[in-house]
């Protein structure tokens, strides 16, 4: 008896669990500080930089990287690519957890989080793009929850409810694409109101289109990236369909990502021309802009294409990692680097370690929740008692 | 309704109505789709 | 021409019916919005400011803000450039332009009370309102604390109470809206000893500013700041030193904040209306393709089956015919044999 329990303790004390445990403890400490001493005790936010890491990473990057849900379900249910069916449930789950964590992180950032429903029930500021974002994120989180629920219901054995929800698949998928189009683009459009604050190379009347297009790149790349991680860590949970579909999925999504990246590259260059911003390219900010455009758009487009042509999943996997990094670079550039670009260095923002700690804490919670769910519910395998939908 | 003096008031007024219409559209379109395809044989 | 503040205010009542000067924000459809007629404003004559910080002190006491570290008569504060904060709704900054005399110039900074406020356009709970009187006021009772107003404000005015854990507010100049409703002047205007600040109707103040520029062209630049900036503001400025040299941005443009976002906002209902059509269309096309493919497959299978069956029938018939022929031949053979046998028997008997 005693031996058994010590063995199970040893099994739980894996390096991952130990590190996750430490991160969670630090996160809880910072949480207490945030809600007892205010933002100034845990962040470097200022009157010049009202938005910092929690908006740039947790909101802007978080929402973009959670786009895999709508991209995959649209590909399978609307565009009829049924051969990628095995990827739908993991992508929906990642999307759902992603959005849930975005909302969680927002509770740290806003002054009075319990007022987050106010825009809908107390005072509707419909002229604000943030109203649009808030409405869509709230609705889409609900849609993702419903889309995810069949897996939970199969696990719990709620057969009737599960079959009812499955009937709604098409409607939910279309609603999901509408809501995603709207809020992914509106996150970029948030900055339309501040042309005098954003560096001209990043401020563009097309910025909402850029944000939407990059969200599909992020979605496709995240499905590839997260799929290969799952394949590595949860191989024992995967059924034959998931294992067999892996290469086909990587080739298909890799090809799509390369093609969307190419289109994005074109509209970015046209954006420079539309505002006649060529001369900025010769400045320091211009050099950094070119790093983003060539290094994180053109380069992954090319490497994805090579990976697809060579049918080399290793190249595709690394291209996905690089493209995801490119999304992070882009969102950080818009929200932090290009914002207030004219301020002297000492007035610029750099995150406090506790801001980083909360962001890492939130991602860790996501990983723990993902592991909890895929080890219990039929995500990476089809439940034998139910027909696939 | 009070008179509209500013662009802000105008946008608030028009967007309020548009958001209500959006909700109605999201409810009505699936219903009309069901009506449209109701007699399609599988 | 120097106008005393009281005399000027006296004019204001008489000038109430003066015609509106051209200023307007437009919606996409060419609708024009001229703002509230007769709304109030303040004209800040930068050439008259002596940097005494009396306006700051008055603002502090009128709004019951916390006492600053250094008292308001300590002018060493002017040596560092400041911005508005949650504890100071207005600040005076000192500039030393590169001009020949290098005379020091002082500029007061506070909320400019835009005619089309970016903060109001950006706020998702309508916490900011442009009042008919002129001030842009903030309602802390609905504020969520998202700080989008601070991102949106082109003049970097709203400040936030970052040190408060649970009830932080956005803080900014109210143009003393409560005092205006009581018929009083804004605190800073009342305290100004040099009439660098003049309160009145916006339309009239623009005329006053034009008059000063025309009367003293060597003293003023021909640009009333705030007449058109960001769609116009209720705080107007005249200066003898280029605005860019005294910390005021000249690159903001004249577009009202609401116009900057109206394009993206107008795309929202189009997506809602057309995405279902497009997506359901693609879905239906794919489904139809699948159906046709399935039908074709079924037809092909049917044809193949029929072909096989036909071939089988032919084979069967041939086999039957062959069998019948063989049977007939066998009978024939048997008959011949029997006849031969009978003949042979007959021969044997006759021997």
Short mmCIF file of N, CA and C in Angstrom, two decimals, chain C residues 141-246:
data_model
loop_
_atom_site.label_atom_id
_atom_site.label_comp_id
_atom_site.label_asym_id
_atom_site.label_seq_id
_atom_site.Cartn_x
_atom_site.Cartn_y
_atom_site.Cartn_z
N UNK C 141 -18.76 55.59 -13.06
CA UNK C 141 -19.67 54.53 -12.62
C UNK C 141 -19.81 53.40 -13.62
N UNK C 142 -19.48 53.64 -14.90
CA UNK C 142 -19.58 52.56 -15.87
C UNK C 142 -18.20 52.08 -16.34
N UNK C 143 -17.16 52.84 -16.00
CA UNK C 143 -15.81 52.55 -16.54
C UNK C 143 -15.32 51.17 -16.09
N UNK C 144 -14.85 50.37 -17.07
CA UNK C 144 -14.32 49.04 -16.79
C UNK C 144 -12.82 49.11 -16.49
N UNK C 145 -12.19 50.17 -16.98
CA UNK C 145 -10.74 50.31 -16.77
C UNK C 145 -9.90 49.66 -17.84
N UNK C 146 -10.40 49.65 -19.09
CA UNK C 146 -9.65 48.99 -20.17
C UNK C 146 -8.54 49.88 -20.71
N UNK C 147 -8.65 51.18 -20.49
CA UNK C 147 -7.64 52.18 -20.87
C UNK C 147 -7.52 52.36 -22.39
N UNK C 148 -8.54 51.96 -23.15
CA UNK C 148 -8.52 52.20 -24.59
C UNK C 148 -8.59 53.70 -24.88
N UNK C 149 -9.26 54.47 -24.00
CA UNK C 149 -9.31 55.92 -24.19
C UNK C 149 -7.92 56.53 -24.20
N UNK C 150 -7.02 55.95 -23.37
CA UNK C 150 -5.67 56.49 -23.28
C UNK C 150 -4.88 56.16 -24.54
N UNK C 151 -5.18 54.99 -25.14
CA UNK C 151 -4.57 54.63 -26.43
C UNK C 151 -5.06 55.60 -27.49
N UNK C 152 -6.36 55.92 -27.44
CA UNK C 152 -6.98 56.68 -28.52
C UNK C 152 -6.64 58.16 -28.48
N UNK C 153 -6.47 58.74 -27.29
CA UNK C 153 -6.33 60.20 -27.19
C UNK C 153 -5.07 60.69 -27.91
N UNK C 154 -5.23 61.55 -28.92
CA UNK C 154 -4.07 62.02 -29.66
C UNK C 154 -3.23 63.02 -28.88
N UNK C 155 -3.79 63.55 -27.80
CA UNK C 155 -3.08 64.57 -27.02
C UNK C 155 -2.47 63.98 -25.74
N UNK C 156 -2.54 62.67 -25.55
CA UNK C 156 -1.96 61.99 -24.37
C UNK C 156 -2.48 62.58 -23.06
N UNK C 157 -3.76 62.72 -22.92
CA UNK C 157 -4.32 63.39 -21.76
C UNK C 157 -4.83 62.44 -20.66
N UNK C 158 -5.72 61.48 -20.96
CA UNK C 158 -6.28 60.70 -19.84
C UNK C 158 -5.17 59.97 -19.08
N UNK C 159 -5.28 59.97 -17.77
CA UNK C 159 -4.31 59.26 -16.92
C UNK C 159 -5.09 58.25 -16.08
N UNK C 160 -4.36 57.33 -15.47
CA UNK C 160 -5.03 56.21 -14.82
C UNK C 160 -4.48 56.03 -13.41
N UNK C 161 -5.34 55.61 -12.51
CA UNK C 161 -4.92 55.38 -11.13
C UNK C 161 -4.36 53.97 -10.98
N UNK C 162 -3.13 53.79 -11.48
CA UNK C 162 -2.53 52.45 -11.50
C UNK C 162 -2.30 51.90 -10.09
N UNK C 163 -2.24 52.77 -9.09
CA UNK C 163 -1.92 52.30 -7.74
C UNK C 163 -3.15 51.76 -7.03
N UNK C 164 -4.34 51.95 -7.62
CA UNK C 164 -5.55 51.45 -6.95
C UNK C 164 -5.85 50.03 -7.40
N UNK C 165 -6.08 49.14 -6.43
CA UNK C 165 -6.25 47.73 -6.75
C UNK C 165 -7.63 47.43 -7.34
N UNK C 166 -8.67 48.00 -6.76
CA UNK C 166 -10.01 47.56 -7.12
C UNK C 166 -10.92 48.66 -7.67
N UNK C 167 -10.57 49.94 -7.48
CA UNK C 167 -11.45 50.98 -8.01
C UNK C 167 -10.69 52.08 -8.74
N UNK C 168 -9.80 51.67 -9.67
CA UNK C 168 -9.05 52.70 -10.39
C UNK C 168 -9.95 53.44 -11.37
N UNK C 169 -9.67 54.74 -11.51
CA UNK C 169 -10.45 55.56 -12.44
C UNK C 169 -9.52 56.18 -13.47
N UNK C 170 -10.09 56.57 -14.60
CA UNK C 170 -9.37 57.40 -15.56
C UNK C 170 -9.55 58.84 -15.08
N UNK C 171 -8.47 59.60 -15.07
CA UNK C 171 -8.53 60.96 -14.54
C UNK C 171 -8.16 61.95 -15.63
N UNK C 172 -8.98 62.98 -15.77
CA UNK C 172 -8.62 64.03 -16.71
C UNK C 172 -9.42 65.29 -16.42
N UNK C 173 -8.94 66.40 -16.97
CA UNK C 173 -9.58 67.71 -16.85
C UNK C 173 -11.05 67.63 -17.27
N UNK C 174 -11.91 68.29 -16.51
CA UNK C 174 -13.33 68.31 -16.84
C UNK C 174 -13.76 69.66 -17.39
N UNK C 175 -12.78 70.54 -17.61
CA UNK C 175 -13.06 71.94 -17.98
C UNK C 175 -13.98 72.55 -16.91
N UNK C 176 -13.87 71.98 -15.71
CA UNK C 176 -14.70 72.41 -14.58
C UNK C 176 -16.19 72.42 -14.95
N UNK C 177 -16.65 71.32 -15.55
CA UNK C 177 -18.05 71.25 -15.97
C UNK C 177 -19.03 71.58 -14.84
N UNK C 178 -18.82 71.04 -13.62
CA UNK C 178 -19.76 71.40 -12.54
C UNK C 178 -19.79 72.90 -12.28
N UNK C 179 -18.62 73.55 -12.35
CA UNK C 179 -18.57 75.01 -12.12
C UNK C 179 -19.26 75.77 -13.25
N UNK C 180 -19.07 75.29 -14.48
CA UNK C 180 -19.73 75.97 -15.61
C UNK C 180 -21.24 75.96 -15.43
N UNK C 181 -21.75 74.81 -14.95
CA UNK C 181 -23.20 74.70 -14.76
C UNK C 181 -23.68 75.67 -13.68
N UNK C 182 -22.77 76.02 -12.77
CA UNK C 182 -23.12 77.01 -11.73
C UNK C 182 -22.90 78.43 -12.21
N UNK C 183 -22.42 78.59 -13.45
CA UNK C 183 -22.16 79.92 -13.98
C UNK C 183 -20.79 80.46 -13.62
N UNK C 184 -19.92 79.59 -13.10
CA UNK C 184 -18.56 80.04 -12.76
C UNK C 184 -17.59 79.74 -13.89
N UNK C 185 -16.39 80.35 -13.79
CA UNK C 185 -15.34 80.08 -14.77
C UNK C 185 -14.60 78.81 -14.39
N UNK C 186 -13.91 78.15 -15.34
CA UNK C 186 -13.01 77.05 -14.96
C UNK C 186 -11.96 77.57 -13.99
N UNK C 187 -11.54 76.73 -13.05
CA UNK C 187 -10.61 77.14 -12.02
C UNK C 187 -9.35 77.79 -12.58
N UNK C 188 -8.77 77.16 -13.61
CA UNK C 188 -7.51 77.67 -14.14
C UNK C 188 -7.69 79.04 -14.79
N UNK C 189 -8.81 79.23 -15.49
CA UNK C 189 -9.05 80.51 -16.17
C UNK C 189 -9.18 81.61 -15.14
N UNK C 190 -9.91 81.30 -14.07
CA UNK C 190 -10.13 82.29 -13.02
C UNK C 190 -8.81 82.70 -12.35
N UNK C 191 -7.89 81.74 -12.24
CA UNK C 191 -6.65 82.00 -11.51
C UNK C 191 -5.59 82.68 -12.36
N UNK C 192 -5.76 82.67 -13.68
CA UNK C 192 -4.68 83.17 -14.55
C UNK C 192 -4.52 84.68 -14.38
N UNK C 193 -3.31 85.15 -13.97
CA UNK C 193 -3.11 86.57 -13.72
C UNK C 193 -2.82 87.38 -14.99
N UNK C 194 -2.55 86.70 -16.12
CA UNK C 194 -2.13 87.45 -17.30
C UNK C 194 -3.12 87.36 -18.46
N UNK C 195 -4.25 86.78 -18.20
CA UNK C 195 -5.23 86.54 -19.26
C UNK C 195 -4.65 85.75 -20.43
N UNK C 196 -3.73 84.87 -20.07
CA UNK C 196 -3.27 83.91 -21.07
C UNK C 196 -4.36 82.89 -21.35
N UNK C 197 -5.35 82.82 -20.46
CA UNK C 197 -6.51 81.95 -20.65
C UNK C 197 -7.76 82.82 -20.69
N UNK C 198 -8.55 82.63 -21.74
CA UNK C 198 -9.80 83.38 -21.85
C UNK C 198 -10.92 82.39 -22.13
N UNK C 199 -12.01 82.55 -21.39
CA UNK C 199 -13.14 81.64 -21.53
C UNK C 199 -14.25 82.32 -22.32
N UNK C 200 -14.94 81.56 -23.18
CA UNK C 200 -16.05 82.16 -23.91
C UNK C 200 -16.66 81.16 -24.87
N UNK C 201 -17.49 81.69 -25.75
CA UNK C 201 -18.10 80.82 -26.74
C UNK C 201 -17.05 80.49 -27.80
N UNK C 202 -17.04 79.24 -28.25
CA UNK C 202 -15.95 78.83 -29.14
C UNK C 202 -15.90 79.68 -30.41
N UNK C 203 -17.06 79.92 -31.00
CA UNK C 203 -17.10 80.70 -32.24
C UNK C 203 -16.51 82.09 -32.02
N UNK C 204 -16.83 82.69 -30.88
CA UNK C 204 -16.32 84.03 -30.60
C UNK C 204 -14.82 84.00 -30.36
N UNK C 205 -14.36 82.97 -29.65
CA UNK C 205 -12.93 82.90 -29.34
C UNK C 205 -12.11 82.74 -30.61
N UNK C 206 -12.67 82.00 -31.60
CA UNK C 206 -11.94 81.88 -32.87
C UNK C 206 -11.81 83.25 -33.51
N UNK C 207 -12.88 84.05 -33.41
CA UNK C 207 -12.82 85.42 -33.96
C UNK C 207 -11.79 86.26 -33.21
N UNK C 208 -11.77 86.12 -31.88
CA UNK C 208 -10.81 86.86 -31.07
C UNK C 208 -9.39 86.47 -31.48
N UNK C 209 -9.18 85.17 -31.64
CA UNK C 209 -7.85 84.68 -32.01
C UNK C 209 -7.44 85.24 -33.38
N UNK C 210 -8.37 85.22 -34.33
CA UNK C 210 -8.08 85.75 -35.67
C UNK C 210 -7.72 87.22 -35.58
N UNK C 211 -8.47 87.90 -34.75
CA UNK C 211 -8.26 89.33 -34.59
C UNK C 211 -6.85 89.61 -34.06
N UNK C 212 -6.44 88.83 -33.06
CA UNK C 212 -5.10 89.02 -32.49
C UNK C 212 -4.03 88.75 -33.55
N UNK C 213 -4.23 87.67 -34.30
CA UNK C 213 -3.23 87.31 -35.32
C UNK C 213 -3.14 88.42 -36.37
N UNK C 214 -4.31 88.96 -36.75
CA UNK C 214 -4.33 90.00 -37.78
C UNK C 214 -3.75 91.32 -37.25
N UNK C 215 -4.05 91.62 -35.99
CA UNK C 215 -3.60 92.89 -35.44
C UNK C 215 -2.11 92.87 -35.13
N UNK C 216 -1.59 91.72 -34.72
CA UNK C 216 -0.16 91.63 -34.35
C UNK C 216 0.51 90.51 -35.13
N UNK C 217 0.60 90.66 -36.45
CA UNK C 217 1.16 89.55 -37.24
C UNK C 217 2.60 89.24 -36.87
N UNK C 218 3.33 90.21 -36.29
CA UNK C 218 4.73 89.93 -35.94
C UNK C 218 4.82 89.14 -34.64
N UNK C 219 3.74 89.16 -33.87
CA UNK C 219 3.75 88.49 -32.58
C UNK C 219 3.21 87.05 -32.68
N UNK C 220 2.29 86.81 -33.62
CA UNK C 220 1.61 85.51 -33.70
C UNK C 220 1.87 84.79 -35.02
N UNK C 221 1.87 83.50 -34.95
CA UNK C 221 1.87 82.69 -36.17
C UNK C 221 0.42 82.56 -36.65
N UNK C 222 0.25 82.44 -37.94
CA UNK C 222 -1.10 82.41 -38.50
C UNK C 222 -1.68 81.00 -38.44
N UNK C 223 -1.90 80.52 -37.22
CA UNK C 223 -2.44 79.16 -37.05
C UNK C 223 -3.10 79.09 -35.68
N UNK C 224 -4.40 78.93 -35.66
CA UNK C 224 -5.11 78.74 -34.39
C UNK C 224 -5.15 77.24 -34.14
N UNK C 225 -4.36 76.78 -33.17
CA UNK C 225 -4.30 75.34 -32.88
C UNK C 225 -5.60 74.93 -32.20
N UNK C 226 -6.22 73.89 -32.73
CA UNK C 226 -7.48 73.43 -32.15
C UNK C 226 -8.68 73.85 -32.96
N UNK C 227 -8.47 74.76 -33.92
CA UNK C 227 -9.60 75.13 -34.77
C UNK C 227 -10.03 73.92 -35.61
N UNK C 228 -9.02 73.23 -36.16
CA UNK C 228 -9.34 72.07 -37.01
C UNK C 228 -8.71 70.77 -36.53
N UNK C 229 -7.69 70.84 -35.66
CA UNK C 229 -6.96 69.62 -35.27
C UNK C 229 -7.92 68.54 -34.76
N UNK C 230 -7.78 67.34 -35.30
CA UNK C 230 -8.63 66.20 -34.91
C UNK C 230 -10.12 66.55 -34.95
N UNK C 231 -10.50 67.33 -35.95
CA UNK C 231 -11.90 67.70 -36.07
C UNK C 231 -12.27 68.92 -35.24
N UNK C 232 -11.29 69.55 -34.61
CA UNK C 232 -11.55 70.75 -33.80
C UNK C 232 -11.63 70.42 -32.32
N UNK C 233 -11.17 71.38 -31.49
CA UNK C 233 -11.22 71.18 -30.04
C UNK C 233 -11.84 72.39 -29.37
N UNK C 234 -12.23 72.22 -28.13
CA UNK C 234 -12.80 73.33 -27.38
C UNK C 234 -11.72 74.05 -26.58
N UNK C 235 -10.48 73.71 -26.78
CA UNK C 235 -9.39 74.46 -26.19
C UNK C 235 -8.57 74.95 -27.36
N UNK C 236 -8.45 76.27 -27.50
CA UNK C 236 -7.80 76.85 -28.67
C UNK C 236 -6.50 77.52 -28.24
N UNK C 237 -5.55 77.57 -29.16
CA UNK C 237 -4.24 78.13 -28.83
C UNK C 237 -3.81 79.12 -29.90
N UNK C 238 -3.17 80.20 -29.49
CA UNK C 238 -2.40 81.02 -30.42
C UNK C 238 -0.98 81.13 -29.87
N UNK C 239 -0.02 81.25 -30.78
CA UNK C 239 1.38 81.20 -30.35
C UNK C 239 2.26 82.10 -31.20
N UNK C 240 3.43 82.43 -30.65
CA UNK C 240 4.44 83.14 -31.41
C UNK C 240 5.56 82.21 -31.82
N UNK C 241 5.56 81.02 -31.23
CA UNK C 241 6.61 80.03 -31.50
C UNK C 241 5.95 78.83 -32.17
N UNK C 242 6.64 78.24 -33.13
CA UNK C 242 6.05 77.08 -33.82
C UNK C 242 5.54 76.07 -32.80
N UNK C 243 4.33 75.57 -33.02
CA UNK C 243 3.72 74.64 -32.07
C UNK C 243 4.61 73.42 -31.83
N UNK C 244 5.24 72.95 -32.91
CA UNK C 244 6.08 71.75 -32.78
C UNK C 244 7.23 71.99 -31.80
N UNK C 245 7.65 73.27 -31.67
CA UNK C 245 8.76 73.56 -30.76
C UNK C 245 8.31 73.70 -29.31
N UNK C 246 7.01 73.77 -29.08
CA UNK C 246 6.53 73.89 -27.71
C UNK C 246 5.69 72.67 -27.33
#
